[in-house]
Every structure is written in C-alpha cells, then in structure tokens.
mmCIF file of C-alpha atoms in Angstrom:
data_model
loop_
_atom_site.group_PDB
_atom_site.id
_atom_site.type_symbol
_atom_site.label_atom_id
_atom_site.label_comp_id
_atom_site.label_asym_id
_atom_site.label_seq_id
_atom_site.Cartn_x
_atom_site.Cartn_y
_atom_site.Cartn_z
ATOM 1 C CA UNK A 1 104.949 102.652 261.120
ATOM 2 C CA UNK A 2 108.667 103.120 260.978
ATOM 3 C CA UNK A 3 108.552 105.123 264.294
ATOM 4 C CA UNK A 4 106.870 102.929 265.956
ATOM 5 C CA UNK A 5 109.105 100.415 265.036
ATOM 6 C CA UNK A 6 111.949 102.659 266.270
ATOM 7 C CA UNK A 7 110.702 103.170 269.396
ATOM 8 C CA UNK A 8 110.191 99.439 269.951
ATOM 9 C CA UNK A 9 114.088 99.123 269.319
ATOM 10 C CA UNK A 10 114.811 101.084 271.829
ATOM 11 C CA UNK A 11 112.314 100.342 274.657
ATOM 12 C CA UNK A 12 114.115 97.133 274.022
ATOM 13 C CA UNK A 13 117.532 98.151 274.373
ATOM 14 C CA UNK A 14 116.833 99.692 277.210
ATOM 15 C CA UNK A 15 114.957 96.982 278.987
ATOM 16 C CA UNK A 16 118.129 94.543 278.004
ATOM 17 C CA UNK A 17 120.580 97.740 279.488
ATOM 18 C CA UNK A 18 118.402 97.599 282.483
ATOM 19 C CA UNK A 19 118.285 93.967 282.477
ATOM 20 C CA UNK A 20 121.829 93.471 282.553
ATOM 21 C CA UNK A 21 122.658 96.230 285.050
ATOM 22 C CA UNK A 22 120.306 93.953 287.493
ATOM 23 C CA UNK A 23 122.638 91.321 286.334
ATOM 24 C CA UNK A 24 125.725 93.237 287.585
ATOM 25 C CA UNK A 25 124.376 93.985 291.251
ATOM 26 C CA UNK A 26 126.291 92.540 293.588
ATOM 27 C CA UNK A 27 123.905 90.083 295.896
ATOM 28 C CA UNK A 28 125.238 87.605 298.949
ATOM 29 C CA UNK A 29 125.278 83.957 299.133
ATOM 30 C CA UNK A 30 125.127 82.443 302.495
ATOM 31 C CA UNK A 31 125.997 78.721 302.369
ATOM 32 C CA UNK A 32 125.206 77.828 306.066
ATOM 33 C CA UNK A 33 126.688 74.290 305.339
ATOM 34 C CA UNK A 34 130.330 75.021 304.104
ATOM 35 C CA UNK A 35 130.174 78.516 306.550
ATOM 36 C CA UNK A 36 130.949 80.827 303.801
ATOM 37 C CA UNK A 37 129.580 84.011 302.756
ATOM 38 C CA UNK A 38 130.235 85.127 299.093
ATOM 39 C CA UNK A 39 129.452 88.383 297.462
ATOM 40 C CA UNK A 40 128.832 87.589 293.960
ATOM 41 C CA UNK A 41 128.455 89.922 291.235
ATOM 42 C CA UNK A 42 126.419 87.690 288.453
ATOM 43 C CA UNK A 43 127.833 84.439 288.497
ATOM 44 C CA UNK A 44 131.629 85.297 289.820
ATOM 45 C CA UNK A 45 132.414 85.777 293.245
ATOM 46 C CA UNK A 46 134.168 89.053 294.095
ATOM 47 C CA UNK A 47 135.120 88.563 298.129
ATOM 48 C CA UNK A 48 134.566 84.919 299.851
ATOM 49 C CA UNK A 49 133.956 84.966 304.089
ATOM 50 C CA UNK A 50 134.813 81.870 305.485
ATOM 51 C CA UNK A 51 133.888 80.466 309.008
ATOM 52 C CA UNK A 52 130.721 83.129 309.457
ATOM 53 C CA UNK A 53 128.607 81.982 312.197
ATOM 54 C CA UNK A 54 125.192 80.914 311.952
ATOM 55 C CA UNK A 55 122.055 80.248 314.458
ATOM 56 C CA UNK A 56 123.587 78.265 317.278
ATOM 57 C CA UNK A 57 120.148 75.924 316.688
ATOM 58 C CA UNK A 58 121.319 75.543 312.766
ATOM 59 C CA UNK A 59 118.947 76.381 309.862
ATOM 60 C CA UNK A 60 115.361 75.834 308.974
ATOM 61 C CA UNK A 61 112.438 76.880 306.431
ATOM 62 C CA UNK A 62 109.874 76.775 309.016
ATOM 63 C CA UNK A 63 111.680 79.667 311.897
ATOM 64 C CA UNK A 64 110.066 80.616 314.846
ATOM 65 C CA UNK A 65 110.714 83.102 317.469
ATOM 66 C CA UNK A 66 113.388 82.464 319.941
ATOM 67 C CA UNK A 67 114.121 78.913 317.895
ATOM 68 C CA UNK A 68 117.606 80.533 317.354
ATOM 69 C CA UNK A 69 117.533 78.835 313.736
ATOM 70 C CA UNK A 70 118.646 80.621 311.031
ATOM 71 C CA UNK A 71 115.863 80.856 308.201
ATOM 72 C CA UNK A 72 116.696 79.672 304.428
ATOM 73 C CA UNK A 73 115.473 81.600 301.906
ATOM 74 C CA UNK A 74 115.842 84.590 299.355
ATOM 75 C CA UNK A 75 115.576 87.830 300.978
ATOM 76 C CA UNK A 76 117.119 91.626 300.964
ATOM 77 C CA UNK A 77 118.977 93.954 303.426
ATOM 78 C CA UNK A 78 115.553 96.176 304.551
ATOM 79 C CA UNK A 79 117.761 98.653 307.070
ATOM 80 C CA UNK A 80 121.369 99.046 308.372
ATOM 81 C CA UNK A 81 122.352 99.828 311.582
ATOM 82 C CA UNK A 82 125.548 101.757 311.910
ATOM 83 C CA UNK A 83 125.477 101.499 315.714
ATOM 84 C CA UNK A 84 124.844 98.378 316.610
ATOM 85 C CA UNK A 85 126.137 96.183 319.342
ATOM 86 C CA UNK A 86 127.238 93.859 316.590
ATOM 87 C CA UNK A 87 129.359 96.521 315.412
ATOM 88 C CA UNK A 88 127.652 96.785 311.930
ATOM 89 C CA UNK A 89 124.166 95.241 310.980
ATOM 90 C CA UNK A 90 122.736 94.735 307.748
ATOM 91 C CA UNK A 91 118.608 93.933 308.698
ATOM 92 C CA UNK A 92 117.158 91.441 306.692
ATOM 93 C CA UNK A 93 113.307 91.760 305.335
ATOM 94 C CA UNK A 94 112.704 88.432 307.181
ATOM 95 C CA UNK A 95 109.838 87.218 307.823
ATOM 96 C CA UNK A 96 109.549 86.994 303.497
ATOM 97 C CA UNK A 97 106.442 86.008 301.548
ATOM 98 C CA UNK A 98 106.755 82.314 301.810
ATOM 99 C CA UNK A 99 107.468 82.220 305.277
ATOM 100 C CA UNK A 100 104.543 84.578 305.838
ATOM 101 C CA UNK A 101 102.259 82.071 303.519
ATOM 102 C CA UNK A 102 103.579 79.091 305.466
ATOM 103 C CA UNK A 103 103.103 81.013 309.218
ATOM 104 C CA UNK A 104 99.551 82.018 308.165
ATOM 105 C CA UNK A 105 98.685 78.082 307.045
ATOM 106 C CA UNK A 106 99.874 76.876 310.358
ATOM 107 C CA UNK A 107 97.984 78.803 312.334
ATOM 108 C CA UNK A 108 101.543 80.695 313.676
ATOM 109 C CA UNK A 109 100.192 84.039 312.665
ATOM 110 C CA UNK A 110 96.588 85.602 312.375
ATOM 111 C CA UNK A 111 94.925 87.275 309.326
ATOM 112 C CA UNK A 112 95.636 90.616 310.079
ATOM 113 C CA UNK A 113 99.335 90.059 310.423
ATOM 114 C CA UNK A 114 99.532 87.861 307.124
ATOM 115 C CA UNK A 115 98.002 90.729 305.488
ATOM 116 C CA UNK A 116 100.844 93.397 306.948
ATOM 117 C CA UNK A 117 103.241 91.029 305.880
ATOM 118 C CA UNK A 118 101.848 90.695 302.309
ATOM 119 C CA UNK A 119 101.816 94.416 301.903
ATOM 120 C CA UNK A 120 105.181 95.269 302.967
ATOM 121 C CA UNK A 121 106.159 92.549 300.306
ATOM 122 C CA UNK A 122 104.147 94.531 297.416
ATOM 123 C CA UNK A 123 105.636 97.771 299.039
ATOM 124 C CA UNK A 124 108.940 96.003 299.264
ATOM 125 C CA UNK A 125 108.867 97.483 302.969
ATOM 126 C CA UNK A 126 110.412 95.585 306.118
ATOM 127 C CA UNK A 127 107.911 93.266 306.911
ATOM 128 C CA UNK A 128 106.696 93.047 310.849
ATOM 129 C CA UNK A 129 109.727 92.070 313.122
ATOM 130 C CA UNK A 130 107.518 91.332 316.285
ATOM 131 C CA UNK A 131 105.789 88.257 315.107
ATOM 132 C CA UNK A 132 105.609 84.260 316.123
ATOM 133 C CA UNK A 133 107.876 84.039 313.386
ATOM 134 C CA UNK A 134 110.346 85.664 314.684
ATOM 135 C CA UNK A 135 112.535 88.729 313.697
ATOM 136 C CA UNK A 136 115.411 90.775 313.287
ATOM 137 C CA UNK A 137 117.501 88.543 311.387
ATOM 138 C CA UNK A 138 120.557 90.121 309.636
ATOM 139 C CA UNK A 139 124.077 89.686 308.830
ATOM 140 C CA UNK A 140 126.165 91.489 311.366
ATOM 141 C CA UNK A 141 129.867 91.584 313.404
ATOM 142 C CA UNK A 142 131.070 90.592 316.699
ATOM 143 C CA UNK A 143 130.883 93.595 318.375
ATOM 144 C CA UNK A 144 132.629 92.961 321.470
ATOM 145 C CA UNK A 145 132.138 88.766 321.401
ATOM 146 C CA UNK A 146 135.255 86.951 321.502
ATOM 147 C CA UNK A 147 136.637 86.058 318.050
ATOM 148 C CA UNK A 148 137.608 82.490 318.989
ATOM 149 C CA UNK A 149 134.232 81.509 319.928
ATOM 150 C CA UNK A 150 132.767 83.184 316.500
ATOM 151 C CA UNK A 151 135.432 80.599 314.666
ATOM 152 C CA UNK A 152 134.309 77.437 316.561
ATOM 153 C CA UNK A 153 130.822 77.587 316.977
ATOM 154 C CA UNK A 154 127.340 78.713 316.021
ATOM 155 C CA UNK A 155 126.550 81.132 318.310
ATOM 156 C CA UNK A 156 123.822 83.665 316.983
ATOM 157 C CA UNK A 157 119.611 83.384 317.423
ATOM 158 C CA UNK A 158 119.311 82.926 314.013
ATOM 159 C CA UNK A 159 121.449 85.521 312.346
ATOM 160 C CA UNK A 160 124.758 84.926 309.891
ATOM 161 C CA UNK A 161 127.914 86.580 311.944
ATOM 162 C CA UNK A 162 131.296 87.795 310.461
ATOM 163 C CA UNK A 163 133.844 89.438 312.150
ATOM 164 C CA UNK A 164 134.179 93.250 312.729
ATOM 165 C CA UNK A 165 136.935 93.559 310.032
ATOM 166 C CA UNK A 166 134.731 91.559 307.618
ATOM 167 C CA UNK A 167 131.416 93.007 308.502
ATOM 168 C CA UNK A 168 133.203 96.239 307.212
ATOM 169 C CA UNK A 169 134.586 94.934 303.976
ATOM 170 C CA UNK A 170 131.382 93.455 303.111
ATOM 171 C CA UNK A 171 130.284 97.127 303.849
ATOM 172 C CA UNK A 172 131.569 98.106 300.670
ATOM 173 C CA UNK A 173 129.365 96.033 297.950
ATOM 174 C CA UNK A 174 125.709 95.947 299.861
ATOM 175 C CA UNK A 175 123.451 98.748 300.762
ATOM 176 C CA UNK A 176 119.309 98.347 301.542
ATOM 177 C CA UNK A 177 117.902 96.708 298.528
ATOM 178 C CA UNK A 178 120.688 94.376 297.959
ATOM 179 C CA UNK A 179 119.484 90.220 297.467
ATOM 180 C CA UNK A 180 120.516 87.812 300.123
ATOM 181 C CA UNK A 181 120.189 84.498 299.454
ATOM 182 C CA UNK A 182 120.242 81.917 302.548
ATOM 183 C CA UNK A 183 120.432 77.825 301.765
#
C-alpha cells in the first residue's frame, strides 16, 4: 500500500515538472491588429516585433488559396527553411484542424483530403499544403524586398513578415514544434 502510494507521489511530481516545463516554452503571439509579434515565455513577453507585415488582403478564419489573407488561429512551426527567398522561414502546420473541419463542411475540400488533414493532426505532421485552403503560411524575412515597403504596408499572401535582422533574433527562441498563436 505504502508503495503504491509512493509511486503516485511521484508520477505526480513529475507530471506537475513536466507540466510546468510546457509552461516555460517559449510560443509566439501574432496580434495582426496592433502589428506586433511577441515571443512569450508563459505569461511575460521576452522580445516584442513591432510593424511585422501581414496578408496584404488582412486576416480571416475562413482562408482560401490565393485570398492573400492571413488565417487566425492556434498553430505550430511544422518545418524551417534556412534558404529561403525570405531569408529565413519558419512553416506553419496551416491548414489546422478547425480550418480543415470548416473546409470539409463547405464543400472547399473532399473526404479524402479532410481525412489527410485529420491524420497529420493526430500525427502532429504538416498537414497538406496544396489544398483549396491554401498553404504555406509561415513567419518569415524580407529577403531582398525593400524594408520601407515592409513598414508601410501589408504586403504578404497571407504570411506574418519581419525583417531579416528580426527574422534572425526570433531565430533564437522557436524551433519545429513551437505554438503560434494568430488573432
């Protein structure tokens, strides 16, 4: 009896150690309205991005390919690509669940391509890039765009833009896996 009681202690501790490592991550917030991208690390931000660019079409739950909105929603950085034209990009596991679920109900997608999406979900997997919903949606640099048009408008096809220096810096806290949250 007393063992077992033991070992419930413990699985305990370490679900609460485990618990507040998750806690500790760092993750992204993307508020399209004020153009700022924070890394935040709990409930504290630890670097602030201001004047990131967005879809030059604005933002919307519902995206569609070639709509050049950016979608809202929670997601995570599925790939990076070191040699991108964008200098840096951080691929996002867009199309997620919900979108899927909402694609599938209008008609956007068919069953088969639900179902992909669904599993690479479970699998937590990049979901299908090549849909009616659209794809490739990350967080990337300028590349070789002009920095004066980045800080005046919306420019992207649905992705959030920083600049080369910042795309860098925000290099440092994110890796595949890490929680991007879009609103």
């Amino acid at each position: 009896m007393r063992s077992q009681w033991l070992w419930g202690i413990v699985l305990l501790g370490l679900s609460c150690l485990a618990w507040g490592q998750a806690q500790e991550r760092p993750w992204v917030l993307v508020d399209t309205r004020a153009h700022r991208l924070k890394v935040m690390q709990g409930e504290r931000a630890v670097a602030v991005f201001d004047h990131i660019a967005i879809g030059r079409a604005g933002v919307t739950l519902d995206k569609h390919a070639g709509d050049n909105k950016t979608p809202l929603g929670v997601f995570h950085i599925g790939w990076i690509n070191r040699k991108s034209k964008y200098h840096l990009f951080f691929g996002l596991d867009y199309p997620s669940l919900p979108h899927a679920r909402r694609g599938w109900r209008a008609g956007l997608i068919d069953d088969h391509t639900f179902r992909d999406m669904i599993l690479a979900s479970f699998e937590n997997t990049v979901p299908p890039q090549d849909t009616p919903l659209g794809g490739y949606i990350g967080i990337h640099g300028l590349g070789r765009a002009d920095p004066r048009i980045h800080r005046r408008f919306d420019w992207t096809r649905g992705c959030i833009a920083l600049t080369n220096e910042e795309i860098e810096r925000l290099a440092r806290w994110v890796g595949v896996g890490t929680t991007v949250v879009i609103r």
